[in-house]
PDB file of C-alpha atoms in Angstrom:
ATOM      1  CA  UNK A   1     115.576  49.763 135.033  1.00 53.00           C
ATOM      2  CA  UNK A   2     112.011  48.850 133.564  1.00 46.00           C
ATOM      3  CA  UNK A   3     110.524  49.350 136.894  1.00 46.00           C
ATOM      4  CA  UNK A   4     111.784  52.778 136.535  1.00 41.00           C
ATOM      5  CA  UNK A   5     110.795  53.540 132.976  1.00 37.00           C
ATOM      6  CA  UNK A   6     106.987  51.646 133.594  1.00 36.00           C
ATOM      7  CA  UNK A   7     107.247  54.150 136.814  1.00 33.00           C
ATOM      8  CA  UNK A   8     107.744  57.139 135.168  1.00 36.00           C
ATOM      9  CA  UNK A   9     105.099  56.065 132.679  1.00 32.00           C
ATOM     10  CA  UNK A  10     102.807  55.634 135.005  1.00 34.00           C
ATOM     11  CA  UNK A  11     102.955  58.752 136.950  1.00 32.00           C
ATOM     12  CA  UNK A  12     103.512  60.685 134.055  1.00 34.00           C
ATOM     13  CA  UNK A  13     100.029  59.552 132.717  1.00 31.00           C
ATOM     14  CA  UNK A  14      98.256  60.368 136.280  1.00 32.00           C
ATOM     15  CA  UNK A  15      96.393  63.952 136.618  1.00 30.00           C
ATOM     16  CA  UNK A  16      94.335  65.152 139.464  1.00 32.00           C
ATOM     17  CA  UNK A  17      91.071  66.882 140.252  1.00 36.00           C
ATOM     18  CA  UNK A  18      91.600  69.856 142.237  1.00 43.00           C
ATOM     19  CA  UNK A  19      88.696  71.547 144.020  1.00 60.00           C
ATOM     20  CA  UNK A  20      88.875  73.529 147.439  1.00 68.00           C
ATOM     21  CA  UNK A  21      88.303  72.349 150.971  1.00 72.00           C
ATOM     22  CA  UNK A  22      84.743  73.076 152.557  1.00 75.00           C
ATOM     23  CA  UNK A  23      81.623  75.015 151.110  1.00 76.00           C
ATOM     24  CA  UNK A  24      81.651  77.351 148.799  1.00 75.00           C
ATOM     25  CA  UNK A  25      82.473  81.196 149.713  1.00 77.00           C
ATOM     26  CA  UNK A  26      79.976  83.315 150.923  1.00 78.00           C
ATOM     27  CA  UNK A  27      81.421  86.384 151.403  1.00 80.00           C
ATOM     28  CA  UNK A  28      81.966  87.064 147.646  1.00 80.00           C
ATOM     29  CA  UNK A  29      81.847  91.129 146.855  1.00 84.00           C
ATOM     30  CA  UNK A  30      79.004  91.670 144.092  1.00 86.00           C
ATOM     31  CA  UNK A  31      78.271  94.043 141.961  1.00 88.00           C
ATOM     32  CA  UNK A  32      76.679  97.110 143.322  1.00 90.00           C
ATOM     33  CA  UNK A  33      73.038  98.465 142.363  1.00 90.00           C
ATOM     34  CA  UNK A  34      73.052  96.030 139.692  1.00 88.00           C
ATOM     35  CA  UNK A  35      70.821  96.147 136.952  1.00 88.00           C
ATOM     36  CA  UNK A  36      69.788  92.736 135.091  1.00 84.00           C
ATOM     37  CA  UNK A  37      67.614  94.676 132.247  1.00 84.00           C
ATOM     38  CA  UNK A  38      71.105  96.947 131.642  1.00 85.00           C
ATOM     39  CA  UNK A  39      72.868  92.903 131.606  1.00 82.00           C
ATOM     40  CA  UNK A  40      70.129  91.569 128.723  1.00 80.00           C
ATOM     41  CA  UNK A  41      72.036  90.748 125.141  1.00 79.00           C
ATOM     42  CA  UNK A  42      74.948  88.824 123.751  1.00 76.00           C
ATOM     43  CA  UNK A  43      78.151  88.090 125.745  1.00 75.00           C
ATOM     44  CA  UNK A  44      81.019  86.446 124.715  1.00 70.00           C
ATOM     45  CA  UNK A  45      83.573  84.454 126.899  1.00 70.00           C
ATOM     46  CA  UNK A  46      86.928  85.704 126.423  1.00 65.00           C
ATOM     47  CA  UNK A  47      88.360  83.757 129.692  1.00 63.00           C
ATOM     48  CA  UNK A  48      87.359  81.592 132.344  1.00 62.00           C
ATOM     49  CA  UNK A  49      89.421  80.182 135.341  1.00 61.00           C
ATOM     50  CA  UNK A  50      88.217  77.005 137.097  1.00 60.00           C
ATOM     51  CA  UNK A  51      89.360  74.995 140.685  1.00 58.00           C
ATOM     52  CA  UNK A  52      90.466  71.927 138.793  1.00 55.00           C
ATOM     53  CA  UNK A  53      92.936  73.556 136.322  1.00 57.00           C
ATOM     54  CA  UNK A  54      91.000  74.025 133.033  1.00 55.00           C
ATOM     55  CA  UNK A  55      91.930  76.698 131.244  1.00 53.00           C
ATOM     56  CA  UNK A  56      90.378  75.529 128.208  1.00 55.00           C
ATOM     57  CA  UNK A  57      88.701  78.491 126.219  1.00 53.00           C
ATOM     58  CA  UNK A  58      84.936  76.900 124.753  1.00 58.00           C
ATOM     59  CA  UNK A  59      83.983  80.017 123.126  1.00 64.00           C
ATOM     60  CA  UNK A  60      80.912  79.950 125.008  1.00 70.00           C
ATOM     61  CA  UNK A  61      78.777  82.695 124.062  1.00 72.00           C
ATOM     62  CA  UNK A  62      75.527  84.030 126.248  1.00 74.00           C
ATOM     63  CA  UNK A  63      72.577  85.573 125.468  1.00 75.00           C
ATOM     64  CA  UNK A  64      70.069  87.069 128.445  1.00 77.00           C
ATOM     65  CA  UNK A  65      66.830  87.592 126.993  1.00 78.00           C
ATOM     66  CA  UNK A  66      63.220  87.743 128.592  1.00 77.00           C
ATOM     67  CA  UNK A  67      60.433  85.505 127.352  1.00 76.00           C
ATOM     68  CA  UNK A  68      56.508  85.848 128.651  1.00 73.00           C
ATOM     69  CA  UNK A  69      57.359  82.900 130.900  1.00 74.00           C
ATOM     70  CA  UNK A  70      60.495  84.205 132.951  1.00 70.00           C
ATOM     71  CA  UNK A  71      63.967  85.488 131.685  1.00 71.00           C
ATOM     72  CA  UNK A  72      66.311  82.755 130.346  1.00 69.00           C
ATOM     73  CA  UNK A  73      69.993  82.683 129.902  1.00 63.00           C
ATOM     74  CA  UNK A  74      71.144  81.117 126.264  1.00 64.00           C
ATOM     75  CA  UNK A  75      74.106  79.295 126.569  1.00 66.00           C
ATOM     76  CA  UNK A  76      76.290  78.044 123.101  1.00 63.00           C
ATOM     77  CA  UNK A  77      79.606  76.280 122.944  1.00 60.00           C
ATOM     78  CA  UNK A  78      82.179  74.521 121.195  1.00 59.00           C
ATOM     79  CA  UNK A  79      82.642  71.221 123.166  1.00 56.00           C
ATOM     80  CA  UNK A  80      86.528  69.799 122.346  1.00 55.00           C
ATOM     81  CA  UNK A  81      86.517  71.977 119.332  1.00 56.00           C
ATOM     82  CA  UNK A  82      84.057  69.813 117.549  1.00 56.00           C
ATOM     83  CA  UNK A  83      80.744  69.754 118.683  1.00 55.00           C
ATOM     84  CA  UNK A  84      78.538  72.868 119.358  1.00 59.00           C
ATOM     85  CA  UNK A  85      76.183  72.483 122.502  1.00 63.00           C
ATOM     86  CA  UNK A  86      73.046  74.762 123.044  1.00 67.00           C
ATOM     87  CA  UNK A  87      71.914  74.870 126.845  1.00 72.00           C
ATOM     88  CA  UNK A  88      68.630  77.067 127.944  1.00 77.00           C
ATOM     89  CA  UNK A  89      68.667  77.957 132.075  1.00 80.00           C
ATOM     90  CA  UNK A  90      65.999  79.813 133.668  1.00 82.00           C
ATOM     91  CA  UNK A  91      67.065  82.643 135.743  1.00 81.00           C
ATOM     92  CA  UNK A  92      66.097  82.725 138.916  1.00 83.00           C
ATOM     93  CA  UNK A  93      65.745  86.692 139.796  1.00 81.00           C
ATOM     94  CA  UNK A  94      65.984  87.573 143.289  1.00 84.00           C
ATOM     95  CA  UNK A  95      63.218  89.730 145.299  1.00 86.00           C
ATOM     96  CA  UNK A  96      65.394  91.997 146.868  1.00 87.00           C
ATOM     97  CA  UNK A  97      67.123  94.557 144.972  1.00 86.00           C
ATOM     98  CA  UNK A  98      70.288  94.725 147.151  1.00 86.00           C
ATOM     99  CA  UNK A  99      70.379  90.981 145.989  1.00 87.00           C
ATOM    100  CA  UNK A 100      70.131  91.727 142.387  1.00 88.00           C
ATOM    101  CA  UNK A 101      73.738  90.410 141.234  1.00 88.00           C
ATOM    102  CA  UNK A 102      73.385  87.189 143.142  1.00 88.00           C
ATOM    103  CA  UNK A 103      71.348  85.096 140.518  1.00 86.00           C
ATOM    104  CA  UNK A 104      70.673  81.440 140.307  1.00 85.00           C
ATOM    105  CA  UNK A 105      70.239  79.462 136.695  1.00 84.00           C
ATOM    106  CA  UNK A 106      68.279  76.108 136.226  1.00 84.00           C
ATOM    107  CA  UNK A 107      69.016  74.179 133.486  1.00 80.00           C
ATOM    108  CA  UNK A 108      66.523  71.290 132.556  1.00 79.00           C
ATOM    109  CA  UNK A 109      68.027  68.297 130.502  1.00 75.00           C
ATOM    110  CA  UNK A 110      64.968  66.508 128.915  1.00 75.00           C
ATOM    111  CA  UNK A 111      67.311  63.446 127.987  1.00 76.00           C
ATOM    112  CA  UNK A 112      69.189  63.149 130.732  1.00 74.00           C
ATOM    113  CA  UNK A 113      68.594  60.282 133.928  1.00 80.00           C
ATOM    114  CA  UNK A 114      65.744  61.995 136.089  1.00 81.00           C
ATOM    115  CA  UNK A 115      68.344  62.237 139.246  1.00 78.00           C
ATOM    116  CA  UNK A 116      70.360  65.144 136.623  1.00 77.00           C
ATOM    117  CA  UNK A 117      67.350  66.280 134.801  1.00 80.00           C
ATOM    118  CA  UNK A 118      67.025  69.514 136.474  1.00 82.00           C
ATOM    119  CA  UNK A 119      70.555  71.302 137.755  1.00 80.00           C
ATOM    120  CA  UNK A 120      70.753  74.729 139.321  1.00 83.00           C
ATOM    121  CA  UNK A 121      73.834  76.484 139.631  1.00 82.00           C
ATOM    122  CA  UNK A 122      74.855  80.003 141.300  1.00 84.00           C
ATOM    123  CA  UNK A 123      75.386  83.111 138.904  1.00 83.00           C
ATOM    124  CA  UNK A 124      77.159  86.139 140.830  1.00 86.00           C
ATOM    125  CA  UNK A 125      78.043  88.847 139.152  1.00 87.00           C
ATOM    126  CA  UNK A 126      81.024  90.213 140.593  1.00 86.00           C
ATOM    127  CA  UNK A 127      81.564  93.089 138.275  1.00 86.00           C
ATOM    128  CA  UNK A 128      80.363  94.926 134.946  1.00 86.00           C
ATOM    129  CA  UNK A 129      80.235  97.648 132.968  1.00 86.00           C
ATOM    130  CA  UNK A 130      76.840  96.767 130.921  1.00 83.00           C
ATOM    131  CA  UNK A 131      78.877  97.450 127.367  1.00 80.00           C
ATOM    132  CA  UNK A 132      82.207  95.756 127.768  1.00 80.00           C
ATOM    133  CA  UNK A 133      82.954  93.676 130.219  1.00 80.00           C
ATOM    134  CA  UNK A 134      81.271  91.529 133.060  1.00 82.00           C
ATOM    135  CA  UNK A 135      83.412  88.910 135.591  1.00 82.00           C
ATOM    136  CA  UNK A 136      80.588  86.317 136.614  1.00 82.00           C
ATOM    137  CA  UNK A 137      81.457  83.493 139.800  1.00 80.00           C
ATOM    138  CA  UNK A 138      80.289  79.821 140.459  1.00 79.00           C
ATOM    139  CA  UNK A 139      80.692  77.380 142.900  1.00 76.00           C
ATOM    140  CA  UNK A 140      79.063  73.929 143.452  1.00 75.00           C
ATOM    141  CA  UNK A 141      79.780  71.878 146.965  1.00 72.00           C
ATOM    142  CA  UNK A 142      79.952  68.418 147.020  1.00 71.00           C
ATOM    143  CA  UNK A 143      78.521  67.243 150.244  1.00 71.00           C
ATOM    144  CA  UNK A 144      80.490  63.636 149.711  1.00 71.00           C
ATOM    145  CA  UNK A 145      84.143  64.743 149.983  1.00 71.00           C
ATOM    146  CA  UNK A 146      83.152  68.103 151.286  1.00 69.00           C
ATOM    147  CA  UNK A 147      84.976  70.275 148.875  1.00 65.00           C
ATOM    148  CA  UNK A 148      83.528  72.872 146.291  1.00 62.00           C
ATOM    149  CA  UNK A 149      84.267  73.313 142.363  1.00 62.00           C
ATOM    150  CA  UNK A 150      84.490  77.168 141.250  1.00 59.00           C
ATOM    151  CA  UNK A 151      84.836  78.640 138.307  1.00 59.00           C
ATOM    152  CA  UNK A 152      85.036  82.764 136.791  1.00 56.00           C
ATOM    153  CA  UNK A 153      83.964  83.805 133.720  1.00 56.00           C
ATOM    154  CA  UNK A 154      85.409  87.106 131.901  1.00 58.00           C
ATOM    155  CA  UNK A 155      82.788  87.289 129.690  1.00 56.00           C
ATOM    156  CA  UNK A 156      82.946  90.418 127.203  1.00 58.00           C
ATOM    157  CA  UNK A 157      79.869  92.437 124.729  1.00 49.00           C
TER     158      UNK A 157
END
């Protein structure tokens, strides 16, 4: 009998990490004749779903803005409801205009280990309005155990 109950313990306690099988999709539908000056200003995350189950809320809020050296993405969030985190990511606009929703962001972290100082991550904009609404994708692969991590963003004005 306490086999069973330190069993039950046991896998009661036990969670998983859940990502997808193979590289990340890259036939994802973006937003047509997109317009990243029409994007610029404050959004607010009002939902995000992600691979591995998290449906935590971090009320992130984002703010595109242009500076003379490039445009920059503003990122702000509650971390486990009590710490708020400020991260700054360089956007990465592409040359093509067709290719105008599919946007990269680099983030620099000037106290992290050097191997994780500088991470870039994909920004796709499925789908917006420019006033109200906006669904954004992302997807990392992990070469190792060749699965990828995605994540969408509602995101509202």
């Amino acid at each position: 009998m306490l086999t069973i109950v330190i069993l039950s313990l046991f896998l009661y306690s036990v969670s998983g990490y859940f990502t997808l099988p193979g590289k990340c999709p890259e036939n994802v539908t973006l937003q047509k004749d997109f317009k990243l000056p029409d994007f610029y200003g404050k959004w607010h995350q009002a939902y995000h779903y992600s691979s591995d189950g998290l449906m935590k809320n971090n009320c992130s809020k984002l703010i595109l803005d242009t500076k003379p050296s490039g445009a920059y993405w503003n990122q702000s969030r509650v971390d486990r409801g009590l710490f708020h985190r400020y991260s700054m990511a360089k956007l990465d606009i592409p040359i093509k205009i067709e290719d105008a929703a599919n946007l990269n962001v680099t983030f620099t972290f000037h106290d992290a280990p050097r191997r994780l100082r500088v991470r870039s991550y994909p920004f796709r904009v499925l789908a917006t309005n420019y006033n109200y609404y906006a669904t954004v994708y992302t997807c990392q692969y992990s070469p190792l155990i060749d699965k990828h991590f995605s994540k969408y963003f509602g995101i509202s004005f």
